């Protein structure tokens, strides 16, 4: 490395939930004139990184094509069914078994290893579900920052107090006796799951990698990424997460939001929003796969809201064939396959409620703009955000996430829209997130790392 050169290397999986915050932080650093920024991810992320034109931009490093096992959007129907199973345990088990790989994949390991040899970063920043970043940071003895859109307890299970809800259970902090028993059993089964032959084989591969690369044995610890990190960025605030002690290296900076407006040229949608004083926005994420009767149920929800609220629905193009004929859609419903900026939509004063899947980014972004929610949890961590939303007074959760019941959704939407406490609590957390600093605070913390001095 040349004298005074301090390259920063971001590493991210391709999943939007973990990629988007890191992409926005990289853009913020570029905007500040930070030099020698690099971003390693799957090839499908190239365009998003290369369009960053602030400062000297960010140089992209391709890690090859996305591994279907690690990309929920590419899972087959059977895996999707298991990952979204009614049983929280079966869903957790399916997702962890499918995604667990302590080495990160040989081809990607080789690509990132070569990139680090070329770039020689002074600091790495990578997402919390990225074993590849951890392996390389430890191998090359590079200080690193961990990025997590999830709740802090997701990373600190071993440090949470006794009786704290296990991640992916969707259980509240205050549990009934049956819930406490269920929580204990979930934790026990989660530990025993690693005795499964596939998990043991992958764990043995991790041990072999430690020996080959002469990595610290800490790599094999479940808490290695937390213990070895210089800094951990979590995109939430306490009050949403249940209170418990966290290490000083944890910084809860709130949602990562770019400079607004994000897509200022979207005149047509803006005019429609301006013309409708009360809009329910439906966005169920990029992974949700609706079936015909669910699509028709949401159309009926919109029909029942006609005269009181308009409905904007972001529905992927590949699912729009499930809609009724266009002339049978209610006049208050606008369906879009693509919205230039979900953030601009949430920021618009006409949007009064966000009906979403409970993903970490969607949950926190909605609150950043002071919008209460109705949540239909999709899978694993979505249930955890949903129960935090209920307990913090900013959202309600549908009774049965496995089906869309018109009466239930209407009831939840109406209650949230008519009870001012939901909006007031959402606005409280909007202020808390702005005070936490978001993307500016994350950039400040990264640039303040001793490795860059």
XYZ file of C-alpha atoms in Angstrom:
453
model
C 0.000 0.000 0.000
C 1.320 3.421 -0.952
C 2.221 5.964 1.696
C -0.940 7.531 3.077
C -3.289 5.321 1.044
C -6.281 4.134 3.103
C -8.633 2.121 0.863
C -12.053 1.061 2.186
C -13.585 -2.182 0.961
C -17.298 -2.882 1.307
C -18.424 -6.503 0.976
C -22.075 -7.470 0.727
C -24.404 -10.274 -0.177
C -26.754 -9.436 -3.033
C -29.942 -9.501 -0.951
C -31.581 -6.065 -0.981
C -32.049 -6.048 2.796
C -28.323 -6.135 3.522
C -26.996 -4.626 0.269
C -29.049 -1.414 0.159
C -27.804 0.142 3.436
C -24.166 -0.538 2.531
C -24.673 0.875 -0.959
C -26.120 4.079 0.531
C -23.278 4.397 3.041
C -20.713 3.938 0.243
C -22.481 6.689 -1.724
C -22.396 8.991 1.320
C -18.658 8.437 1.720
C -18.126 9.154 -1.973
C -20.252 12.294 -1.630
C -17.867 13.501 1.073
C -14.912 13.082 -1.240
C -13.572 9.907 0.367
C -11.058 8.369 -1.997
C -10.234 4.756 -2.780
C -13.672 3.251 -2.172
C -14.267 -0.328 -3.330
C -17.380 -2.502 -3.211
C -17.342 -6.287 -3.647
C -20.608 -8.095 -4.301
C -22.350 -10.375 -6.765
C -22.393 -9.355 -10.419
C -26.086 -8.395 -10.273
C -25.158 -5.468 -7.995
C -22.673 -3.912 -10.422
C -25.068 -1.332 -11.906
C -26.130 -0.015 -8.488
C -22.516 0.582 -7.460
C -21.267 1.950 -10.761
C -24.045 4.551 -10.916
C -22.660 6.215 -7.760
C -21.230 9.355 -9.352
C -20.442 11.478 -6.312
C -16.755 12.309 -5.787
C -14.527 9.694 -7.364
C -17.317 7.126 -7.254
C -16.958 3.570 -5.982
C -15.079 0.826 -7.813
C -16.927 -2.451 -8.155
C -15.385 -5.881 -7.546
C -17.408 -8.787 -8.918
C -17.711 -11.920 -6.790
C -19.462 -13.772 -9.608
C -23.053 -14.852 -9.986
C -25.397 -15.140 -7.024
C -25.560 -18.514 -5.295
C -29.222 -19.639 -5.496
C -28.943 -21.222 -2.042
C -28.186 -17.835 -0.497
C -30.695 -15.829 -2.546
C -34.313 -16.176 -1.344
C -35.557 -14.608 -4.567
C -34.131 -17.608 -6.443
C -35.419 -20.364 -4.163
C -37.730 -22.954 -5.674
C -41.357 -23.139 -4.564
C -40.703 -25.931 -2.058
C -37.950 -23.993 -0.295
C -40.121 -20.867 -0.283
C -42.937 -22.880 1.290
C -40.629 -24.142 4.021
C -39.086 -20.724 4.692
C -42.534 -19.170 5.117
C -44.029 -22.099 7.027
C -46.689 -21.464 9.658
C -44.388 -23.043 12.259
C -41.780 -20.477 13.317
C -39.406 -23.307 14.169
C -39.739 -25.069 10.802
C -39.184 -21.786 8.962
C -36.105 -20.941 11.066
C -34.742 -24.448 10.590
C -35.222 -24.360 6.816
C -33.611 -20.941 6.351
C -30.589 -21.611 8.565
C -29.945 -25.012 7.002
C -30.151 -23.546 3.491
C -27.990 -20.494 4.131
C -25.460 -21.793 6.650
C -22.016 -21.853 5.047
C -19.121 -20.665 7.234
C -16.739 -20.435 4.258
C -18.936 -18.337 1.966
C -18.343 -20.479 -1.144
C -15.018 -21.370 -2.731
C -15.328 -19.264 -5.919
C -16.365 -16.163 -4.038
C -13.635 -16.773 -1.479
C -11.018 -16.849 -4.253
C -12.438 -13.725 -5.938
C -12.465 -11.719 -2.717
C -9.034 -12.991 -1.716
C -7.618 -11.755 -5.036
C -9.365 -8.404 -4.648
C -7.958 -7.857 -1.176
C -4.479 -8.687 -2.397
C -4.884 -5.979 -5.046
C -6.682 -3.328 -3.001
C -5.011 -3.902 0.392
C -7.842 -2.186 2.283
C -7.155 -0.425 5.548
C -10.729 -1.169 6.666
C -13.501 -3.547 5.587
C -17.230 -2.977 6.002
C -19.520 -5.967 5.460
C -22.992 -7.204 6.286
C -23.746 -9.349 9.311
C -24.828 -12.421 7.307
C -21.633 -12.512 5.267
C -19.198 -15.216 6.458
C -16.985 -14.474 3.464
C -16.202 -10.983 4.728
C -15.387 -12.316 8.180
C -13.077 -15.030 6.814
C -11.129 -12.539 4.706
C -10.914 -9.875 7.408
C -9.464 -12.402 9.840
C -7.141 -13.980 7.286
C -5.651 -10.629 6.242
C -5.890 -9.161 9.761
C -7.941 -6.210 8.506
C -10.056 -4.199 10.977
C -13.722 -4.339 10.078
C -17.114 -2.733 10.625
C -20.189 -4.948 10.805
C -23.413 -3.739 9.188
C -26.789 -5.060 10.365
C -30.331 -4.058 9.386
C -31.585 -6.496 12.019
C -32.393 -5.966 15.671
C -29.348 -5.933 17.999
C -30.620 -9.048 19.772
C -30.223 -10.896 16.465
C -26.448 -10.543 16.906
C -26.291 -10.777 20.695
C -28.361 -13.828 21.575
C -25.752 -15.095 24.020
C -25.774 -11.754 25.863
C -29.512 -11.213 26.161
C -31.069 -11.667 29.605
C -32.685 -14.929 30.596
C -36.183 -15.158 29.151
C -35.454 -12.751 26.296
C -37.301 -13.781 23.118
C -35.234 -15.927 20.768
C -34.797 -14.450 17.290
C -37.321 -15.590 14.667
C -39.911 -16.571 17.283
C -41.951 -13.362 17.033
C -42.523 -13.613 20.767
C -43.003 -10.527 22.971
C -40.741 -9.508 25.831
C -43.561 -10.187 28.293
C -44.573 -13.782 27.686
C -47.258 -16.040 29.029
C -46.155 -19.312 30.609
C -46.794 -21.322 27.399
C -44.826 -18.727 25.429
C -41.886 -18.978 27.843
C -41.873 -22.754 27.435
C -42.030 -22.378 23.667
C -39.187 -19.859 23.711
C -36.980 -22.199 25.761
C -37.704 -25.134 23.469
C -36.965 -23.030 20.391
C -33.541 -22.078 21.772
C -32.752 -25.689 22.649
C -33.750 -26.989 19.235
C -31.790 -24.204 17.507
C -28.616 -25.410 19.251
C -29.244 -29.083 18.520
C -29.903 -28.298 14.850
C -26.163 -28.026 14.268
C -25.858 -31.765 14.922
C -27.601 -32.400 11.599
C -25.204 -34.165 9.154
C -25.240 -31.291 6.643
C -24.525 -28.716 9.323
C -21.760 -30.865 10.798
C -20.171 -31.244 7.371
C -20.180 -27.498 6.808
C -18.841 -26.899 10.309
C -15.979 -29.317 9.604
C -15.239 -27.389 6.414
C -15.042 -24.263 8.559
C -12.554 -25.969 10.896
C -10.472 -27.046 7.898
C -10.481 -23.469 6.617
C -9.269 -22.177 9.977
C -6.312 -24.542 9.820
C -5.486 -23.791 6.177
C -5.549 -20.026 6.624
C -4.208 -20.056 10.164
C -7.191 -18.035 11.291
C -7.789 -17.237 14.935
C -9.880 -19.944 16.560
C -12.382 -17.236 17.448
C -13.679 -17.580 13.881
C -15.436 -20.787 14.906
C -17.290 -19.064 17.717
C -20.925 -18.108 16.979
C -20.097 -14.644 18.312
C -16.899 -14.197 16.255
C -18.256 -11.446 14.019
C -19.347 -9.425 17.049
C -16.285 -10.141 19.188
C -13.777 -9.317 16.428
C -15.515 -6.265 14.949
C -14.134 -2.796 15.604
C -17.579 -1.308 15.219
C -21.143 -2.544 14.684
C -23.789 -0.466 12.948
C -27.442 -1.382 13.571
C -30.154 0.387 11.605
C -32.728 0.701 14.372
C -33.190 2.505 17.691
C -33.966 1.342 21.202
C -37.586 1.686 22.074
C -38.255 -0.442 19.014
C -35.800 -3.105 20.159
C -36.415 -4.358 23.682
C -33.960 -2.909 26.229
C -30.900 -4.937 27.202
C -27.192 -4.081 27.664
C -25.162 -3.860 24.444
C -21.378 -3.439 24.061
C -20.018 0.057 23.462
C -19.027 -0.941 19.923
C -22.736 -1.172 19.001
C -24.166 1.978 17.445
C -27.888 2.183 16.742
C -28.053 4.801 13.997
C -31.611 4.319 12.707
C -32.709 3.725 9.133
C -30.221 4.424 6.346
C -31.891 7.045 4.163
C -30.263 8.834 1.182
C -30.659 12.555 0.475
C -34.300 13.206 -0.357
C -36.079 13.255 -2.729
C -34.496 10.129 -4.106
C -36.258 10.178 -7.526
C -37.448 13.768 -8.044
C -38.571 13.280 -11.672
C -41.475 10.952 -10.930
C -44.143 13.525 -11.806
C -47.011 11.149 -12.678
C -47.014 9.250 -9.384
C -46.466 12.475 -7.440
C -49.517 14.060 -9.062
C -51.609 10.987 -8.200
C -50.468 11.111 -4.581
C -51.152 14.841 -4.436
C -54.692 14.224 -5.694
C -55.495 11.640 -3.021
C -55.357 13.026 0.534
C -55.284 9.594 2.249
C -53.333 6.722 0.697
C -52.645 3.215 1.955
C -49.396 1.982 0.444
C -49.020 -1.786 -0.037
C -45.485 -3.096 -0.546
C -44.862 -6.692 0.451
C -41.179 -6.885 -0.479
C -39.265 -8.503 -3.304
C -39.505 -12.061 -1.958
C -43.243 -12.414 -1.279
C -45.009 -14.707 -3.770
C -48.732 -14.069 -3.737
C -51.259 -16.499 -5.194
C -54.490 -15.642 -6.994
C -56.882 -15.683 -4.055
C -54.489 -13.482 -2.019
C -54.271 -10.949 -4.845
C -58.059 -10.906 -5.190
C -58.397 -10.475 -1.412
C -56.209 -7.348 -1.477
C -58.210 -5.991 -4.422
C -61.326 -6.460 -2.303
C -59.663 -4.621 0.591
C -59.039 -1.688 -1.747
C -62.641 -1.849 -2.967
C -63.950 -1.649 0.605
C -61.718 1.374 1.298
C -63.098 3.280 -1.721
C -64.564 6.626 -0.725
C -62.267 6.913 2.290
C -58.764 5.997 1.134
C -56.880 5.413 -2.086
C -54.561 2.407 -2.356
C -51.163 2.303 -4.042
C -49.936 -1.261 -4.524
C -46.455 -2.208 -5.656
C -47.055 -5.645 -7.187
C -44.250 -7.343 -9.179
C -44.948 -7.630 -12.913
C -44.711 -11.428 -12.801
C -47.629 -11.527 -10.346
C -49.912 -9.038 -12.071
C -51.530 -11.712 -14.242
C -53.272 -12.792 -11.025
C -55.253 -9.532 -10.908
C -58.885 -9.380 -12.029
C -59.469 -7.722 -15.438
C -58.557 -4.053 -15.404
C -62.170 -2.891 -15.807
C -63.055 -4.795 -12.613
C -60.479 -3.045 -10.433
C -61.802 -0.427 -7.998
C -61.188 3.200 -9.067
C -59.248 4.024 -5.902
C -56.592 1.358 -6.606
C -53.354 2.073 -8.455
C -51.137 -0.938 -9.175
C -47.484 -0.452 -10.134
C -44.880 -3.078 -10.928
C -42.105 -0.629 -10.126
C -41.973 2.542 -8.044
C -38.968 4.816 -8.663
C -38.497 5.362 -4.934
C -40.275 3.660 -2.073
C -38.707 6.255 0.200
C -40.209 9.166 -1.747
C -43.567 7.392 -1.562
C -43.324 6.932 2.211
C -42.226 10.543 2.618
C -45.278 11.890 0.775
C -47.794 13.480 3.176
C -50.738 11.706 1.508
C -49.424 8.280 2.526
C -50.991 7.534 5.890
C -50.214 3.819 6.361
C -47.772 1.218 5.033
C -49.008 -2.368 4.685
C -45.836 -4.441 4.429
C -44.141 -7.778 5.108
C -42.192 -6.735 8.203
C -38.735 -6.728 6.614
C -36.189 -4.815 8.684
C -35.589 -2.054 6.151
C -39.275 -1.576 5.290
C -40.195 -1.486 8.982
C -37.608 1.137 9.906
C -37.970 3.218 6.731
C -41.707 3.559 7.313
C -41.073 4.811 10.843
C -38.347 7.182 9.666
C -41.105 9.037 7.827
C -43.544 8.748 10.739
C -45.901 6.292 9.044
C -47.698 3.617 11.108
C -48.041 0.140 9.690
C -50.065 -3.021 9.304
C -47.742 -6.003 8.948
C -48.212 -9.372 7.352
C -44.935 -11.082 8.394
C -43.337 -13.085 5.615
C -40.697 -15.173 7.367
C -38.108 -15.529 10.171
C -36.986 -12.017 11.257
C -40.161 -10.354 9.938
C -42.069 -11.762 12.917
C -39.572 -10.112 15.276
C -40.052 -6.673 13.710
C -43.825 -7.198 13.745
C -44.019 -7.876 17.487
C -41.704 -4.942 18.248
C -44.063 -2.791 16.189
C -47.077 -3.921 18.194
C -45.333 -3.475 21.540
C -44.033 -0.012 20.616
C -47.486 1.095 19.473
C -46.642 1.787 15.822
C -48.323 -1.136 14.058
C -50.735 -4.031 14.128
C -50.124 -7.533 12.765
C -52.658 -9.546 10.770
C -54.136 -12.447 12.703
C -52.983 -15.157 10.283
C -49.990 -14.342 8.068
C -50.577 -17.551 6.111
C -53.696 -16.116 4.498
C -55.082 -12.710 3.620
C -58.442 -12.342 5.310
C -60.315 -9.347 3.938
C -62.181 -8.601 7.151
C -59.063 -8.881 9.288
C -56.956 -6.632 7.036
C -59.757 -4.061 6.861
C -60.111 -4.121 10.633
C -56.365 -3.617 11.209
C -56.059 -0.884 8.569
C -59.108 0.964 9.913
C -57.913 0.775 13.514
C -54.472 2.131 12.669
C -55.882 4.918 10.512
C -58.535 6.044 13.001
C -56.607 5.756 16.270
C -54.228 8.761 16.419
C -51.927 7.000 18.896
C -50.396 4.903 16.097
C -49.422 7.990 14.117
C -48.179 9.753 17.245
C -45.958 6.815 18.204
C -44.668 6.517 14.634
C -43.783 10.216 14.648
C -42.005 9.730 17.990
C -39.747 7.112 16.401
C -39.277 9.289 13.331
C -37.707 11.897 15.618
C -35.643 9.235 17.414
C -34.244 7.931 14.134
C -33.323 11.373 12.885
C -31.567 12.073 16.165
C -29.666 8.778 15.801
C -28.110 10.158 12.624
C -28.747 7.506 9.966
C -26.381 7.461 7.009
C -24.455 10.532 8.213
C -23.770 8.971 11.605
C -22.728 5.688 9.965
C -20.290 7.521 7.678
C -18.891 9.555 10.587
C -18.268 6.395 12.608
C -16.528 4.656 9.709
C -14.327 7.624 8.918
C -13.464 7.968 12.597
C -12.063 4.434 12.755
C -8.414 4.435 13.914
C -7.443 2.305 10.911
C -8.053 5.326 8.667
C -6.000 7.788 10.699
